[in-house]
């Protein structure tokens, strides 16, 4: 945590106890708290702790959907620094996970490595499976075999029939193994 704070503070990320002003619609702000952890606050006032050891990038949400926390994104190759969503299984341009709710054409915070919470489809998920884009837009899909488009490895199971988030170790936004 101290490394994170020492290396991000030069980027003018403040240390505050309680946020007093919310960012504009569709945006978020980053700040440290006295506990040394990095936090994200969206325009609705929803606060989220960003896990140490993860890597994040700001990208424009070019999807027609509002990104939810835990949604899988793919790189939008038609526009610089942009992501979108897909309902194509094993998409080779898999990129990262949305950290907070972000409307279309707004700046999204995308996690591309480290431990993340990913929204998975209603299919069963097994520990050790590989994470891929799924047939339902924005939701993840798991499979025991490695292939092009793998975003990471599943760290915990989920039963069949339940829509929910699972912990995943992301492999760096490469979309390949």
Short mmCIF file of N, CA, C and O in Angstrom, two decimals, residues 45-167:
data_model
loop_
_atom_site.label_atom_id
_atom_site.label_comp_id
_atom_site.label_asym_id
_atom_site.label_seq_id
_atom_site.Cartn_x
_atom_site.Cartn_y
_atom_site.Cartn_z
N UNK A 45 -21.96 8.90 -5.72
CA UNK A 45 -21.48 8.87 -4.35
C UNK A 45 -21.11 7.47 -3.89
O UNK A 45 -20.89 7.25 -2.70
N UNK A 46 -21.03 6.50 -4.81
CA UNK A 46 -20.66 5.14 -4.45
C UNK A 46 -19.14 5.02 -4.43
O UNK A 46 -18.46 5.32 -5.41
N UNK A 47 -18.64 4.57 -3.29
CA UNK A 47 -17.20 4.46 -3.08
C UNK A 47 -16.76 3.01 -3.21
O UNK A 47 -17.45 2.10 -2.79
N UNK A 48 -15.58 2.81 -3.80
CA UNK A 48 -15.05 1.47 -3.97
C UNK A 48 -13.56 1.50 -3.69
O UNK A 48 -12.85 2.40 -4.12
N UNK A 49 -13.08 0.49 -2.96
CA UNK A 49 -11.65 0.35 -2.71
C UNK A 49 -11.01 -0.33 -3.90
O UNK A 49 -11.49 -1.35 -4.38
N UNK A 50 -9.93 0.24 -4.40
CA UNK A 50 -9.19 -0.37 -5.49
C UNK A 50 -8.10 -1.25 -4.89
O UNK A 50 -7.34 -0.81 -4.04
N UNK A 51 -8.05 -2.49 -5.31
CA UNK A 51 -7.12 -3.45 -4.73
C UNK A 51 -5.68 -3.11 -5.09
O UNK A 51 -5.37 -2.87 -6.26
N UNK A 52 -4.77 -3.11 -4.10
CA UNK A 52 -3.36 -2.92 -4.40
C UNK A 52 -2.87 -4.03 -5.33
O UNK A 52 -3.34 -5.15 -5.27
N UNK A 53 -1.95 -3.71 -6.19
CA UNK A 53 -1.38 -4.71 -7.08
C UNK A 53 -2.10 -4.81 -8.40
O UNK A 53 -1.63 -5.45 -9.32
N UNK A 54 -3.27 -4.16 -8.54
CA UNK A 54 -3.97 -4.16 -9.82
C UNK A 54 -3.49 -2.99 -10.65
O UNK A 54 -2.99 -2.00 -10.13
N UNK A 55 -3.66 -3.10 -11.95
CA UNK A 55 -3.33 -2.00 -12.84
C UNK A 55 -4.62 -1.53 -13.51
O UNK A 55 -5.46 -2.34 -13.90
N UNK A 56 -4.73 -0.21 -13.65
CA UNK A 56 -5.95 0.42 -14.13
C UNK A 56 -5.61 1.39 -15.25
O UNK A 56 -4.51 1.95 -15.28
N UNK A 57 -6.56 1.61 -16.15
CA UNK A 57 -6.38 2.59 -17.21
C UNK A 57 -7.73 3.27 -17.47
O UNK A 57 -8.77 2.64 -17.31
N UNK A 58 -7.68 4.54 -17.85
CA UNK A 58 -8.89 5.26 -18.20
C UNK A 58 -9.16 5.07 -19.69
O UNK A 58 -8.28 5.32 -20.52
N UNK A 59 -10.36 4.61 -20.02
CA UNK A 59 -10.76 4.37 -21.40
C UNK A 59 -12.18 4.94 -21.59
O UNK A 59 -12.95 4.99 -20.64
N UNK A 60 -12.52 5.33 -22.80
CA UNK A 60 -13.86 5.82 -23.10
C UNK A 60 -14.77 4.61 -23.36
O UNK A 60 -14.42 3.72 -24.12
N UNK A 61 -15.94 4.59 -22.72
CA UNK A 61 -16.92 3.53 -22.93
C UNK A 61 -17.66 3.83 -24.24
O UNK A 61 -18.51 4.70 -24.30
N UNK A 62 -17.36 3.06 -25.29
CA UNK A 62 -18.01 3.23 -26.59
C UNK A 62 -19.14 2.23 -26.79
O UNK A 62 -19.71 2.14 -27.87
N UNK A 63 -19.48 1.47 -25.76
CA UNK A 63 -20.58 0.52 -25.83
C UNK A 63 -21.90 1.28 -25.80
O UNK A 63 -21.98 2.41 -25.32
N UNK A 64 -22.96 0.65 -26.30
CA UNK A 64 -24.29 1.24 -26.18
C UNK A 64 -24.85 1.02 -24.78
O UNK A 64 -25.87 1.60 -24.42
N UNK A 65 -24.17 0.19 -23.99
CA UNK A 65 -24.59 -0.12 -22.62
C UNK A 65 -23.84 0.73 -21.60
O UNK A 65 -22.69 1.09 -21.82
N UNK A 66 -24.48 0.99 -20.47
CA UNK A 66 -23.78 1.54 -19.33
C UNK A 66 -22.97 0.40 -18.73
O UNK A 66 -23.51 -0.67 -18.45
N UNK A 67 -21.68 0.61 -18.58
CA UNK A 67 -20.83 -0.41 -17.96
C UNK A 67 -21.16 -0.50 -16.48
O UNK A 67 -21.34 0.53 -15.82
N UNK A 68 -21.24 -1.72 -15.97
CA UNK A 68 -21.44 -1.95 -14.55
C UNK A 68 -20.11 -2.38 -13.93
O UNK A 68 -19.22 -2.85 -14.63
N UNK A 69 -19.98 -2.26 -12.65
CA UNK A 69 -18.80 -2.78 -11.96
C UNK A 69 -18.75 -4.29 -12.18
O UNK A 69 -19.71 -4.99 -11.93
N UNK A 70 -17.64 -4.78 -12.71
CA UNK A 70 -17.47 -6.21 -12.96
C UNK A 70 -17.71 -6.62 -14.40
O UNK A 70 -17.51 -7.79 -14.76
N UNK A 71 -18.11 -5.69 -15.27
CA UNK A 71 -18.36 -6.02 -16.68
C UNK A 71 -17.04 -6.25 -17.42
O UNK A 71 -16.05 -5.54 -17.21
N UNK A 72 -17.07 -7.21 -18.36
CA UNK A 72 -15.92 -7.46 -19.22
C UNK A 72 -15.99 -6.52 -20.43
O UNK A 72 -17.06 -6.34 -21.02
N UNK A 73 -14.84 -5.95 -20.78
CA UNK A 73 -14.77 -5.06 -21.94
C UNK A 73 -13.80 -5.64 -22.98
O UNK A 73 -12.95 -6.47 -22.66
N UNK A 74 -13.97 -5.18 -24.22
CA UNK A 74 -13.02 -5.47 -25.27
C UNK A 74 -12.50 -4.15 -25.80
O UNK A 74 -13.16 -3.11 -25.66
N UNK A 75 -11.33 -4.17 -26.40
CA UNK A 75 -10.78 -2.96 -26.97
C UNK A 75 -11.56 -2.57 -28.22
O UNK A 75 -11.84 -3.40 -29.07
N UNK A 76 -11.93 -1.29 -28.32
CA UNK A 76 -12.58 -0.75 -29.51
C UNK A 76 -11.44 -0.27 -30.42
O UNK A 76 -10.85 0.78 -30.16
N UNK A 77 -11.15 -1.02 -31.44
CA UNK A 77 -10.01 -0.71 -32.31
C UNK A 77 -10.27 0.43 -33.28
O UNK A 77 -9.37 0.87 -33.98
N UNK A 78 -11.51 0.93 -33.31
CA UNK A 78 -11.83 2.02 -34.23
C UNK A 78 -11.54 3.39 -33.63
O UNK A 78 -11.52 4.38 -34.36
N UNK A 79 -11.32 3.44 -32.30
CA UNK A 79 -11.08 4.71 -31.64
C UNK A 79 -10.02 4.54 -30.56
O UNK A 79 -10.04 3.56 -29.82
N UNK A 80 -9.12 5.51 -30.46
CA UNK A 80 -8.04 5.45 -29.47
C UNK A 80 -8.58 5.46 -28.06
O UNK A 80 -9.59 6.12 -27.77
N UNK A 81 -7.94 4.73 -27.17
CA UNK A 81 -8.28 4.68 -25.74
C UNK A 81 -9.76 4.45 -25.50
O UNK A 81 -10.40 5.15 -24.72
N UNK A 82 -10.32 3.45 -26.19
CA UNK A 82 -11.74 3.15 -26.08
C UNK A 82 -11.98 1.67 -25.87
O UNK A 82 -11.22 0.83 -26.36
N UNK A 83 -13.05 1.37 -25.14
CA UNK A 83 -13.50 -0.01 -24.96
C UNK A 83 -14.98 -0.10 -25.33
O UNK A 83 -15.68 0.90 -25.36
N UNK A 84 -15.42 -1.32 -25.61
CA UNK A 84 -16.81 -1.59 -25.86
C UNK A 84 -17.13 -2.96 -25.26
O UNK A 84 -16.30 -3.49 -24.50
N UNK A 85 -18.28 -3.51 -25.58
CA UNK A 85 -18.65 -4.82 -25.05
C UNK A 85 -19.02 -5.74 -26.20
O UNK A 85 -19.18 -5.29 -27.33
N UNK A 86 -19.15 -7.03 -25.90
CA UNK A 86 -19.47 -8.00 -26.94
C UNK A 86 -20.28 -9.15 -26.35
O UNK A 86 -20.23 -9.38 -25.14
N UNK A 87 -20.98 -9.85 -27.23
CA UNK A 87 -21.64 -11.09 -26.83
C UNK A 87 -21.02 -12.26 -27.60
O UNK A 87 -21.64 -13.29 -27.76
N UNK A 88 -19.80 -12.07 -28.05
CA UNK A 88 -19.06 -13.11 -28.76
C UNK A 88 -18.19 -13.90 -27.79
O UNK A 88 -17.36 -13.31 -27.09
N UNK A 89 -18.39 -15.20 -27.74
CA UNK A 89 -17.55 -16.05 -26.90
C UNK A 89 -16.10 -15.97 -27.36
O UNK A 89 -15.83 -15.92 -28.57
N UNK A 90 -15.17 -15.97 -26.41
CA UNK A 90 -13.73 -16.03 -26.68
C UNK A 90 -13.25 -14.90 -27.60
O UNK A 90 -12.42 -15.10 -28.47
N UNK A 91 -13.76 -13.70 -27.43
CA UNK A 91 -13.36 -12.59 -28.29
C UNK A 91 -11.86 -12.32 -28.13
O UNK A 91 -11.36 -12.17 -27.01
N UNK A 92 -11.11 -12.24 -29.24
CA UNK A 92 -9.66 -12.07 -29.15
C UNK A 92 -9.22 -10.68 -28.66
O UNK A 92 -8.06 -10.51 -28.28
N UNK A 93 -10.13 -9.70 -28.65
CA UNK A 93 -9.77 -8.36 -28.20
C UNK A 93 -10.20 -8.08 -26.76
O UNK A 93 -10.31 -6.92 -26.36
N UNK A 94 -10.42 -9.16 -25.98
CA UNK A 94 -10.77 -8.99 -24.57
C UNK A 94 -9.74 -8.08 -23.93
O UNK A 94 -8.53 -8.22 -24.16
N UNK A 95 -10.21 -7.13 -23.11
CA UNK A 95 -9.29 -6.10 -22.60
C UNK A 95 -9.21 -6.03 -21.09
O UNK A 95 -8.14 -6.05 -20.52
N UNK A 96 -10.34 -5.87 -20.40
CA UNK A 96 -10.29 -5.69 -18.95
C UNK A 96 -11.68 -5.63 -18.34
O UNK A 96 -12.69 -5.87 -19.00
N UNK A 97 -11.71 -5.24 -17.07
CA UNK A 97 -12.93 -5.25 -16.26
C UNK A 97 -13.28 -3.82 -15.84
O UNK A 97 -12.43 -3.10 -15.33
N UNK A 98 -14.54 -3.44 -16.04
CA UNK A 98 -15.01 -2.13 -15.59
C UNK A 98 -15.03 -2.11 -14.06
O UNK A 98 -15.49 -3.04 -13.42
N UNK A 99 -14.55 -1.03 -13.49
CA UNK A 99 -14.49 -0.90 -12.04
C UNK A 99 -15.71 -0.22 -11.46
O UNK A 99 -16.10 -0.45 -10.33
N UNK A 100 -16.35 0.64 -12.23
CA UNK A 100 -17.53 1.34 -11.72
C UNK A 100 -18.54 1.55 -12.84
O UNK A 100 -18.25 1.33 -14.01
N UNK A 101 -19.73 1.98 -12.48
CA UNK A 101 -20.78 2.23 -13.46
C UNK A 101 -20.39 3.43 -14.31
O UNK A 101 -20.06 4.49 -13.80
N UNK A 102 -20.43 3.23 -15.65
CA UNK A 102 -20.03 4.29 -16.56
C UNK A 102 -20.96 4.31 -17.77
O UNK A 102 -21.01 3.34 -18.53
N UNK A 103 -21.70 5.40 -17.99
CA UNK A 103 -22.58 5.51 -19.16
C UNK A 103 -21.77 5.54 -20.46
O UNK A 103 -20.57 5.82 -20.45
N UNK A 104 -22.43 5.30 -21.59
CA UNK A 104 -21.76 5.38 -22.88
C UNK A 104 -21.11 6.75 -23.09
O UNK A 104 -21.62 7.78 -22.65
N UNK A 105 -19.97 6.74 -23.78
CA UNK A 105 -19.21 7.94 -24.15
C UNK A 105 -18.64 8.71 -22.96
O UNK A 105 -18.30 9.88 -23.09
N UNK A 106 -18.55 8.04 -21.82
CA UNK A 106 -17.93 8.64 -20.64
C UNK A 106 -16.64 7.88 -20.32
O UNK A 106 -16.44 6.75 -20.78
N UNK A 107 -15.78 8.48 -19.52
CA UNK A 107 -14.51 7.86 -19.16
C UNK A 107 -14.73 6.78 -18.11
O UNK A 107 -15.29 7.04 -17.05
N UNK A 108 -14.29 5.57 -18.43
CA UNK A 108 -14.41 4.42 -17.53
C UNK A 108 -13.04 4.06 -16.96
O UNK A 108 -12.01 4.24 -17.63
N UNK A 109 -13.04 3.56 -15.74
CA UNK A 109 -11.81 3.05 -15.15
C UNK A 109 -11.82 1.54 -15.37
O UNK A 109 -12.73 0.84 -14.92
N UNK A 110 -10.83 1.03 -16.11
CA UNK A 110 -10.76 -0.37 -16.49
C UNK A 110 -9.55 -1.02 -15.81
O UNK A 110 -8.44 -0.51 -15.91
N UNK A 111 -9.79 -2.14 -15.12
CA UNK A 111 -8.70 -2.89 -14.52
C UNK A 111 -8.26 -3.96 -15.50
O UNK A 111 -9.08 -4.70 -16.05
N UNK A 112 -6.94 -4.04 -15.75
CA UNK A 112 -6.45 -5.01 -16.72
C UNK A 112 -5.47 -6.02 -16.14
O UNK A 112 -5.05 -6.95 -16.84
N UNK A 113 -5.11 -5.90 -14.87
CA UNK A 113 -4.30 -6.93 -14.23
C UNK A 113 -4.56 -6.92 -12.73
O UNK A 113 -5.12 -5.98 -12.19
N UNK A 114 -4.14 -7.99 -12.07
CA UNK A 114 -4.34 -8.13 -10.64
C UNK A 114 -5.65 -8.84 -10.34
O UNK A 114 -6.33 -9.35 -11.22
N UNK A 115 -6.00 -8.88 -9.06
CA UNK A 115 -7.23 -9.55 -8.63
C UNK A 115 -8.42 -8.62 -8.82
O UNK A 115 -8.39 -7.47 -8.41
N UNK A 116 -9.47 -9.14 -9.47
CA UNK A 116 -10.66 -8.33 -9.77
C UNK A 116 -11.92 -9.15 -9.51
O UNK A 116 -11.88 -10.37 -9.47
N UNK A 117 -13.03 -8.45 -9.36
CA UNK A 117 -14.35 -9.07 -9.25
C UNK A 117 -15.03 -8.96 -10.62
O UNK A 117 -15.20 -7.86 -11.13
N UNK A 118 -15.42 -10.11 -11.19
CA UNK A 118 -15.98 -10.15 -12.54
C UNK A 118 -17.40 -10.70 -12.49
O UNK A 118 -17.65 -11.71 -11.84
N UNK A 119 -18.32 -10.03 -13.19
CA UNK A 119 -19.69 -10.50 -13.30
C UNK A 119 -19.74 -11.66 -14.28
O UNK A 119 -19.36 -11.53 -15.44
N UNK A 120 -20.19 -12.82 -13.80
CA UNK A 120 -20.22 -14.05 -14.60
C UNK A 120 -21.64 -14.42 -14.96
O UNK A 120 -22.58 -14.14 -14.22
N UNK A 121 -21.79 -15.10 -16.10
CA UNK A 121 -23.09 -15.59 -16.56
C UNK A 121 -23.63 -16.63 -15.58
O UNK A 121 -22.98 -16.98 -14.60
N UNK A 122 -24.80 -17.15 -15.87
CA UNK A 122 -25.44 -18.10 -14.96
C UNK A 122 -24.85 -19.51 -15.04
O UNK A 122 -25.25 -20.38 -14.28
N UNK A 123 -23.90 -19.74 -15.93
CA UNK A 123 -23.26 -21.04 -16.01
C UNK A 123 -22.38 -21.29 -14.79
O UNK A 123 -21.93 -20.35 -14.12
N UNK A 124 -22.11 -22.55 -14.51
CA UNK A 124 -21.21 -22.92 -13.41
C UNK A 124 -19.81 -22.40 -13.69
O UNK A 124 -19.36 -22.39 -14.83
N UNK A 125 -19.12 -21.98 -12.64
CA UNK A 125 -17.75 -21.49 -12.73
C UNK A 125 -16.91 -22.31 -11.76
O UNK A 125 -17.28 -22.48 -10.60
N UNK A 126 -15.79 -22.82 -12.23
CA UNK A 126 -14.91 -23.64 -11.40
C UNK A 126 -13.59 -22.93 -11.13
O UNK A 126 -13.06 -22.24 -12.01
N UNK A 127 -13.06 -23.10 -9.94
CA UNK A 127 -11.75 -22.57 -9.59
C UNK A 127 -10.72 -23.12 -10.57
O UNK A 127 -10.70 -24.30 -10.86
N UNK A 128 -9.88 -22.24 -11.09
CA UNK A 128 -8.84 -22.63 -12.03
C UNK A 128 -9.22 -22.51 -13.48
O UNK A 128 -8.38 -22.60 -14.37
N UNK A 129 -10.53 -22.32 -13.77
CA UNK A 129 -10.96 -22.12 -15.15
C UNK A 129 -10.36 -20.83 -15.70
O UNK A 129 -9.92 -19.96 -14.93
N UNK A 130 -10.38 -20.69 -17.01
CA UNK A 130 -9.94 -19.47 -17.66
C UNK A 130 -11.15 -18.56 -17.91
O UNK A 130 -12.24 -19.04 -18.17
N UNK A 131 -10.93 -17.25 -17.83
CA UNK A 131 -11.98 -16.25 -18.02
C UNK A 131 -12.00 -15.77 -19.46
O UNK A 131 -10.95 -15.42 -20.02
N UNK A 132 -13.21 -15.74 -20.05
CA UNK A 132 -13.40 -15.27 -21.42
C UNK A 132 -14.61 -14.35 -21.49
O UNK A 132 -15.43 -14.31 -20.58
N UNK A 133 -14.75 -13.65 -22.63
CA UNK A 133 -16.00 -12.94 -22.90
C UNK A 133 -17.08 -13.98 -23.11
O UNK A 133 -16.80 -15.10 -23.54
N UNK A 134 -18.32 -13.63 -22.77
CA UNK A 134 -19.42 -14.59 -22.84
C UNK A 134 -20.45 -14.27 -23.90
O UNK A 134 -20.35 -13.26 -24.60
N UNK A 135 -21.46 -15.12 -23.99
CA UNK A 135 -22.54 -14.95 -24.97
C UNK A 135 -23.53 -13.87 -24.54
O UNK A 135 -24.34 -13.43 -25.35
N UNK A 136 -23.49 -13.49 -23.29
CA UNK A 136 -24.34 -12.40 -22.80
C UNK A 136 -23.44 -11.17 -22.69
O UNK A 136 -22.38 -11.19 -22.05
N UNK A 137 -23.86 -10.08 -23.35
CA UNK A 137 -23.06 -8.87 -23.39
C UNK A 137 -22.62 -8.45 -21.99
O UNK A 137 -23.43 -8.41 -21.07
N UNK A 138 -21.34 -8.17 -21.83
CA UNK A 138 -20.70 -7.66 -20.61
C UNK A 138 -20.40 -8.73 -19.58
O UNK A 138 -19.67 -8.48 -18.63
N UNK A 139 -20.96 -9.94 -19.70
CA UNK A 139 -20.75 -10.97 -18.67
C UNK A 139 -19.65 -11.95 -19.07
O UNK A 139 -19.45 -12.23 -20.25
N UNK A 140 -18.97 -12.47 -18.06
CA UNK A 140 -17.89 -13.41 -18.29
C UNK A 140 -18.38 -14.83 -18.47
O UNK A 140 -19.51 -15.19 -18.12
N UNK A 141 -17.50 -15.64 -19.02
CA UNK A 141 -17.74 -17.05 -19.25
C UNK A 141 -16.44 -17.78 -18.90
O UNK A 141 -15.36 -17.26 -19.15
N UNK A 142 -16.54 -18.96 -18.30
CA UNK A 142 -15.32 -19.69 -17.95
C UNK A 142 -15.26 -21.02 -18.67
O UNK A 142 -16.29 -21.60 -19.03
N UNK A 143 -14.04 -21.49 -18.87
CA UNK A 143 -13.80 -22.78 -19.51
C UNK A 143 -12.48 -23.32 -18.98
O UNK A 143 -11.55 -22.55 -18.72
N UNK A 144 -12.38 -24.66 -18.80
CA UNK A 144 -11.15 -25.22 -18.23
C UNK A 144 -9.94 -25.16 -19.16
O UNK A 144 -8.81 -25.29 -18.70
N UNK A 145 -10.14 -24.94 -20.47
CA UNK A 145 -9.02 -24.93 -21.41
C UNK A 145 -8.56 -23.51 -21.75
O UNK A 145 -9.38 -22.61 -21.89
N UNK A 146 -7.26 -23.36 -21.94
CA UNK A 146 -6.69 -22.08 -22.33
C UNK A 146 -6.83 -21.88 -23.83
O UNK A 146 -6.68 -22.83 -24.60
N UNK A 147 -7.16 -20.67 -24.25
CA UNK A 147 -7.30 -20.34 -25.67
C UNK A 147 -7.09 -18.85 -25.85
O UNK A 147 -7.04 -18.09 -24.87
N UNK A 148 -6.98 -18.42 -27.10
CA UNK A 148 -6.88 -16.99 -27.40
C UNK A 148 -8.13 -16.31 -26.83
O UNK A 148 -9.24 -16.83 -26.95
N UNK A 149 -7.95 -15.17 -26.23
CA UNK A 149 -9.06 -14.43 -25.64
C UNK A 149 -9.17 -14.59 -24.13
O UNK A 149 -9.99 -13.94 -23.51
N UNK A 150 -8.34 -15.44 -23.53
CA UNK A 150 -8.38 -15.62 -22.07
C UNK A 150 -7.91 -14.34 -21.39
O UNK A 150 -6.86 -13.80 -21.71
N UNK A 151 -8.71 -13.87 -20.44
CA UNK A 151 -8.38 -12.66 -19.68
C UNK A 151 -7.70 -12.97 -18.36
O UNK A 151 -7.08 -12.09 -17.78
N UNK A 152 -7.84 -14.19 -17.86
CA UNK A 152 -7.26 -14.52 -16.57
C UNK A 152 -7.75 -15.87 -16.08
O UNK A 152 -8.34 -16.65 -16.83
N UNK A 153 -7.49 -16.13 -14.78
CA UNK A 153 -7.87 -17.39 -14.15
C UNK A 153 -8.86 -17.14 -13.02
O UNK A 153 -8.72 -16.19 -12.24
N UNK A 154 -9.85 -18.03 -12.93
CA UNK A 154 -10.89 -17.94 -11.90
C UNK A 154 -10.30 -18.39 -10.56
O UNK A 154 -9.65 -19.44 -10.48
N UNK A 155 -10.55 -17.62 -9.49
CA UNK A 155 -10.01 -17.94 -8.16
C UNK A 155 -11.02 -18.58 -7.22
O UNK A 155 -10.64 -19.08 -6.17
N UNK A 156 -12.32 -18.53 -7.58
CA UNK A 156 -13.35 -19.11 -6.70
C UNK A 156 -14.51 -19.62 -7.54
O UNK A 156 -14.78 -19.09 -8.61
N UNK A 157 -15.22 -20.65 -7.06
CA UNK A 157 -16.32 -21.23 -7.84
C UNK A 157 -17.62 -20.45 -7.69
O UNK A 157 -17.78 -19.63 -6.79
N UNK A 158 -18.55 -20.73 -8.62
CA UNK A 158 -19.91 -20.21 -8.57
C UNK A 158 -20.83 -21.31 -9.11
O UNK A 158 -20.51 -21.95 -10.09
N UNK A 159 -21.96 -21.50 -8.47
CA UNK A 159 -22.87 -22.57 -8.88
C UNK A 159 -23.67 -22.20 -10.11
O UNK A 159 -23.86 -21.02 -10.42
N UNK A 160 -24.17 -23.22 -10.79
CA UNK A 160 -25.01 -23.03 -11.97
C UNK A 160 -26.32 -22.34 -11.58
O UNK A 160 -26.88 -22.59 -10.53
N UNK A 161 -26.79 -21.46 -12.44
CA UNK A 161 -28.08 -20.82 -12.23
C UNK A 161 -28.03 -19.50 -11.50
O UNK A 161 -29.03 -18.82 -11.40
N UNK A 162 -26.86 -19.13 -10.99
CA UNK A 162 -26.77 -17.86 -10.26
C UNK A 162 -25.92 -16.88 -11.05
O UNK A 162 -24.86 -17.22 -11.56
N UNK A 163 -26.41 -15.67 -11.18
CA UNK A 163 -25.66 -14.58 -11.79
C UNK A 163 -24.92 -13.90 -10.65
O UNK A 163 -25.53 -13.54 -9.65
N UNK A 164 -23.62 -13.75 -10.76
CA UNK A 164 -22.89 -13.11 -9.68
C UNK A 164 -21.43 -12.89 -10.03
O UNK A 164 -20.95 -13.27 -11.10
N UNK A 165 -20.74 -12.24 -9.10
CA UNK A 165 -19.33 -11.93 -9.30
C UNK A 165 -18.45 -13.00 -8.66
O UNK A 165 -18.82 -13.57 -7.63
N UNK A 166 -17.30 -13.22 -9.27
CA UNK A 166 -16.28 -14.11 -8.72
C UNK A 166 -14.93 -13.40 -8.79
O UNK A 166 -14.73 -12.51 -9.61
N UNK A 167 -14.02 -13.83 -7.93
CA UNK A 167 -12.66 -13.29 -7.95
C UNK A 167 -11.88 -13.94 -9.08
O UNK A 167 -11.94 -15.15 -9.28
#
